[in-house]
Short mmCIF file of C-alpha atoms in Angstrom, two decimals:
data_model
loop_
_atom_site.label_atom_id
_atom_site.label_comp_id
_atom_site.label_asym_id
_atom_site.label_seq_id
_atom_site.Cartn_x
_atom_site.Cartn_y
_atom_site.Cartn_z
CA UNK N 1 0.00 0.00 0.00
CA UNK N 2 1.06 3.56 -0.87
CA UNK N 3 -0.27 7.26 0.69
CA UNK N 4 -0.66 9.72 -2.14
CA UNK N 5 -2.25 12.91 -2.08
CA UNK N 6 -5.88 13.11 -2.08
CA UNK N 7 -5.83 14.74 -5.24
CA UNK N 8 -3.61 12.52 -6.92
CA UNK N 9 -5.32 9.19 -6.28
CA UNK N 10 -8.09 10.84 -8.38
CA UNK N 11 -6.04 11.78 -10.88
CA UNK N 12 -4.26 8.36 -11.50
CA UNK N 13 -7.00 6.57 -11.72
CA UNK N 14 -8.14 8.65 -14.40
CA UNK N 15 -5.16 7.76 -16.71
CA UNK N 16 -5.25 4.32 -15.67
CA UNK N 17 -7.83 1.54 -16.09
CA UNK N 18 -7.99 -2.06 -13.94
CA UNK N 19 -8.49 -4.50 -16.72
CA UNK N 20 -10.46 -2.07 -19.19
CA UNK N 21 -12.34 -1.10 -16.73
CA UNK N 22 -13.04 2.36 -14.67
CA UNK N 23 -10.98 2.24 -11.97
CA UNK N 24 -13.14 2.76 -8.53
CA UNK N 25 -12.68 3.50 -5.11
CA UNK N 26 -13.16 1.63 -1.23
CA UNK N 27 -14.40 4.34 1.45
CA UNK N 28 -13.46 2.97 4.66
CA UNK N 29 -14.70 4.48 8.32
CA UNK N 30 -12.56 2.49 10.49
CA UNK N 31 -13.67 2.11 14.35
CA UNK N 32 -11.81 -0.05 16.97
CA UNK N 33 -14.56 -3.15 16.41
CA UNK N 34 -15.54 -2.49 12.61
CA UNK N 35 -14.82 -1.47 9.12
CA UNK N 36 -17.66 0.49 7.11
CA UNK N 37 -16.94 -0.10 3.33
CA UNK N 38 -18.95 1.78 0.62
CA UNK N 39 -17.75 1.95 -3.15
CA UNK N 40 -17.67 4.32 -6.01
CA UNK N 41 -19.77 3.81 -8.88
CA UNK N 42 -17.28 3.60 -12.14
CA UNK N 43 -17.78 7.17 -12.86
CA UNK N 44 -16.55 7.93 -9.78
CA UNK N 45 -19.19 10.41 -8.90
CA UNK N 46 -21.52 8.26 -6.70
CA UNK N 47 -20.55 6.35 -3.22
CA UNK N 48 -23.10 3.89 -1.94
CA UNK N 49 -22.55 1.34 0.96
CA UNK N 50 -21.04 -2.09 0.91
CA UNK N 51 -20.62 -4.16 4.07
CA UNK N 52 -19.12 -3.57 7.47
CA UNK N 53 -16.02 -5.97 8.14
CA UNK N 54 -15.50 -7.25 12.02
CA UNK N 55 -12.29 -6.13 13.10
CA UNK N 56 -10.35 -8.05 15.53
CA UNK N 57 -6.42 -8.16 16.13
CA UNK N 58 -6.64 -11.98 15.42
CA UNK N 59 -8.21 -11.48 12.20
CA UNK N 60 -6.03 -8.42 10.13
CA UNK N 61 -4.69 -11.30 7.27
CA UNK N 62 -8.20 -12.06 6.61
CA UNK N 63 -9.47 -8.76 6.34
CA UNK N 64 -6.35 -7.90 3.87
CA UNK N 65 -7.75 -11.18 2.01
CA UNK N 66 -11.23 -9.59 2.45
CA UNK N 67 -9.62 -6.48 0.98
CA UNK N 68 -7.68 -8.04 -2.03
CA UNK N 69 -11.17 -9.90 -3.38
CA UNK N 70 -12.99 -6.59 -3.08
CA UNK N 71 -9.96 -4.78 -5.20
CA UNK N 72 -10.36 -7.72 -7.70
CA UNK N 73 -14.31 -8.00 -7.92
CA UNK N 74 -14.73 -3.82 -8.00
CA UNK N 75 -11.37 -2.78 -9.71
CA UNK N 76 -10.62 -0.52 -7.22
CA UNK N 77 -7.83 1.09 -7.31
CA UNK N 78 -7.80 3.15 -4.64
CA UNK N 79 -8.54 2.85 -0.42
CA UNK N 80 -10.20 6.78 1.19
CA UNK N 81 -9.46 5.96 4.42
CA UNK N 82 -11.54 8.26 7.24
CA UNK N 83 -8.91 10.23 9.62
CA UNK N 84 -10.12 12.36 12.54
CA UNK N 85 -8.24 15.34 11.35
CA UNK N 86 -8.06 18.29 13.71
CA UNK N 87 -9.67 15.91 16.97
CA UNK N 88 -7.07 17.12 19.38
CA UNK N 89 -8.92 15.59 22.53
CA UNK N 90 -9.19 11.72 21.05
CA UNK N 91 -5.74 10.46 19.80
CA UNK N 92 -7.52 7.13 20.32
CA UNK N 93 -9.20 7.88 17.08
CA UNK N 94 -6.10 8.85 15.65
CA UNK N 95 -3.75 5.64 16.71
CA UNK N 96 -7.11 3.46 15.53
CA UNK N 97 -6.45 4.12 12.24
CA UNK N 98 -2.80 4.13 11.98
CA UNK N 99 -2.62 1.08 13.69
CA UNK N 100 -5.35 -0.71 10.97
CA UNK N 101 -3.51 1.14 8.14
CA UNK N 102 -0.01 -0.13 9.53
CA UNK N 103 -1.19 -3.53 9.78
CA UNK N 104 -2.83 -3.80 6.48
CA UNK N 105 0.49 -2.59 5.00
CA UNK N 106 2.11 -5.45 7.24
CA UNK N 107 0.25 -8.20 5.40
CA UNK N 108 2.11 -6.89 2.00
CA UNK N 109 -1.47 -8.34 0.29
CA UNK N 110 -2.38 -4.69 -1.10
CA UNK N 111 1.10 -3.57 -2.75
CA UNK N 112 -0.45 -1.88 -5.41
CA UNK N 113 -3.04 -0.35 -3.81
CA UNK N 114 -3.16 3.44 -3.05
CA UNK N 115 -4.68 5.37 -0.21
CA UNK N 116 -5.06 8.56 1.05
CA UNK N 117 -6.98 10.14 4.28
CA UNK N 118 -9.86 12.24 4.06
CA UNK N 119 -11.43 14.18 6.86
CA UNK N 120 -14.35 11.88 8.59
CA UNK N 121 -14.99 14.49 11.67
CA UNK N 122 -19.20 14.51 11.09
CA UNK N 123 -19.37 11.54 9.38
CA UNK N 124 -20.94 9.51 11.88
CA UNK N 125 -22.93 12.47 13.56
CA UNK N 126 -24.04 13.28 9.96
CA UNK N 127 -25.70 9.39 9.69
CA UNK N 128 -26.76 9.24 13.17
CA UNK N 129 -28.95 12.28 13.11
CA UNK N 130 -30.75 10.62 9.57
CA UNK N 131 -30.96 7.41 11.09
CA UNK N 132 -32.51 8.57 14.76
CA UNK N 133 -36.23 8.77 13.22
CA UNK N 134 -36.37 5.02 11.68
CA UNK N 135 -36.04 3.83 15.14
CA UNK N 136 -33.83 0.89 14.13
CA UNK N 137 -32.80 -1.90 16.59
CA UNK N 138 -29.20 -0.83 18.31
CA UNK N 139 -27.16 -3.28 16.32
CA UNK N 140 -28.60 -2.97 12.89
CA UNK N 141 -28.41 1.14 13.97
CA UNK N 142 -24.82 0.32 14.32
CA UNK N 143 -24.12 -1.76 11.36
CA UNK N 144 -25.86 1.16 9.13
CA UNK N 145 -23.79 3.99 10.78
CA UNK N 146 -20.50 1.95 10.11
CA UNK N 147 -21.71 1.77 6.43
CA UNK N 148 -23.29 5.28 6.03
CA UNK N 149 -19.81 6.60 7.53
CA UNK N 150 -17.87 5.37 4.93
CA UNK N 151 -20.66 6.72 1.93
CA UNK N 152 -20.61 10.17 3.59
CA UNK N 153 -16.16 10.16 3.97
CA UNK N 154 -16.15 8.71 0.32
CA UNK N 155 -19.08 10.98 -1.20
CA UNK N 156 -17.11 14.01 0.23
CA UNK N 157 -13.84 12.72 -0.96
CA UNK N 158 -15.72 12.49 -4.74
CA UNK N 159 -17.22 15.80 -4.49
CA UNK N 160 -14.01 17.05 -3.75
CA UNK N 161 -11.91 16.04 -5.91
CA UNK N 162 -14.39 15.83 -8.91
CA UNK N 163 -14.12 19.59 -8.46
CA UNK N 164 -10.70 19.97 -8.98
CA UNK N 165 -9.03 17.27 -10.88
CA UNK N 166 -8.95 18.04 -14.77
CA UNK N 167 -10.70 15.29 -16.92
CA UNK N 168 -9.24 15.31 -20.71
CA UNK N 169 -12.13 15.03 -23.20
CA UNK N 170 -12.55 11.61 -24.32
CA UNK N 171 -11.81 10.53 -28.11
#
């Protein structure tokens, strides 16, 4: 696995294509007990949830196994990884997700992949407040905010950098 710019992992996967195919990407919100995944459409304009992984210490090689399938079956080509930029009062947030990137990079199953962070900050408070009126039961509330998490980091990393990275006009 490789950090790149947030800009850039945008940009290369515009000039590059997974087996003729748009390259997408994998939002992740990573917690300390799960992983909410959502996915790009293959415009790259669209983010809609996938699954939530369980996250254990015993269990990182078959997440990265998890991982390399999804990279495969999606043609990903890129990881937006939610960071708690600017939280100043929870470094447990912070060491969460180095720790889960660290050990993902440990495995040596994602080499080619690239990642960058993006700021998650509201993320979850933006799902729970939509989620509070469908009085859900507690652990399919928290399965869906894991999910929604990682649609609202990726959507805003897509709205981002749709805005800014030149596309060249196709022939």
């Amino acid at each position: 696995m490789k950090y790149v710019k947030p800009l850039r992992l945008l940009g290369d996967a515009l000039k590059t294509k997974v087996s003729a195919v748009p390259a997408r990407f994998l939002g992740l919100d990573v917690g300390d007990k799960y992983v909410g995944l959502a996915v790009s459409d293959t415009s790259n304009m669209i983010a809609s949830p996938l699954s939530v992984l369980l996250r254990k210490k015993t269990n990182i090689d078959l997440m990265a196994t998890d991982f390399q399938n999804l990279v495969k079956s999606f043609s990903v080509s890129g990881l937006v990884v939610g960071y708690p930029f600017g939280k100043l009062n929870n470094v447990e947030d912070v060491v969460t997700v180095n720790l889960f990137i660290e050990e993902l990079r440990k495995t040596e199953k994602l080499k080619d992949v690239k990642y960058t962070y993006w700021d998650e900050r509201l993320s979850s408070k933006t799902v729970e407040l939509m989620l509070k009126p469908l009085k859900l039961h507690p652990v399919q509330e928290k399965t869906m905010l894991d999910k929604f998490a990682a649609v609202v980091i990726l959507q805003e990393y897509l709205d981002y950098a749709n805005r800014y990275v030149k596309t060249e006009p196709e022939e």
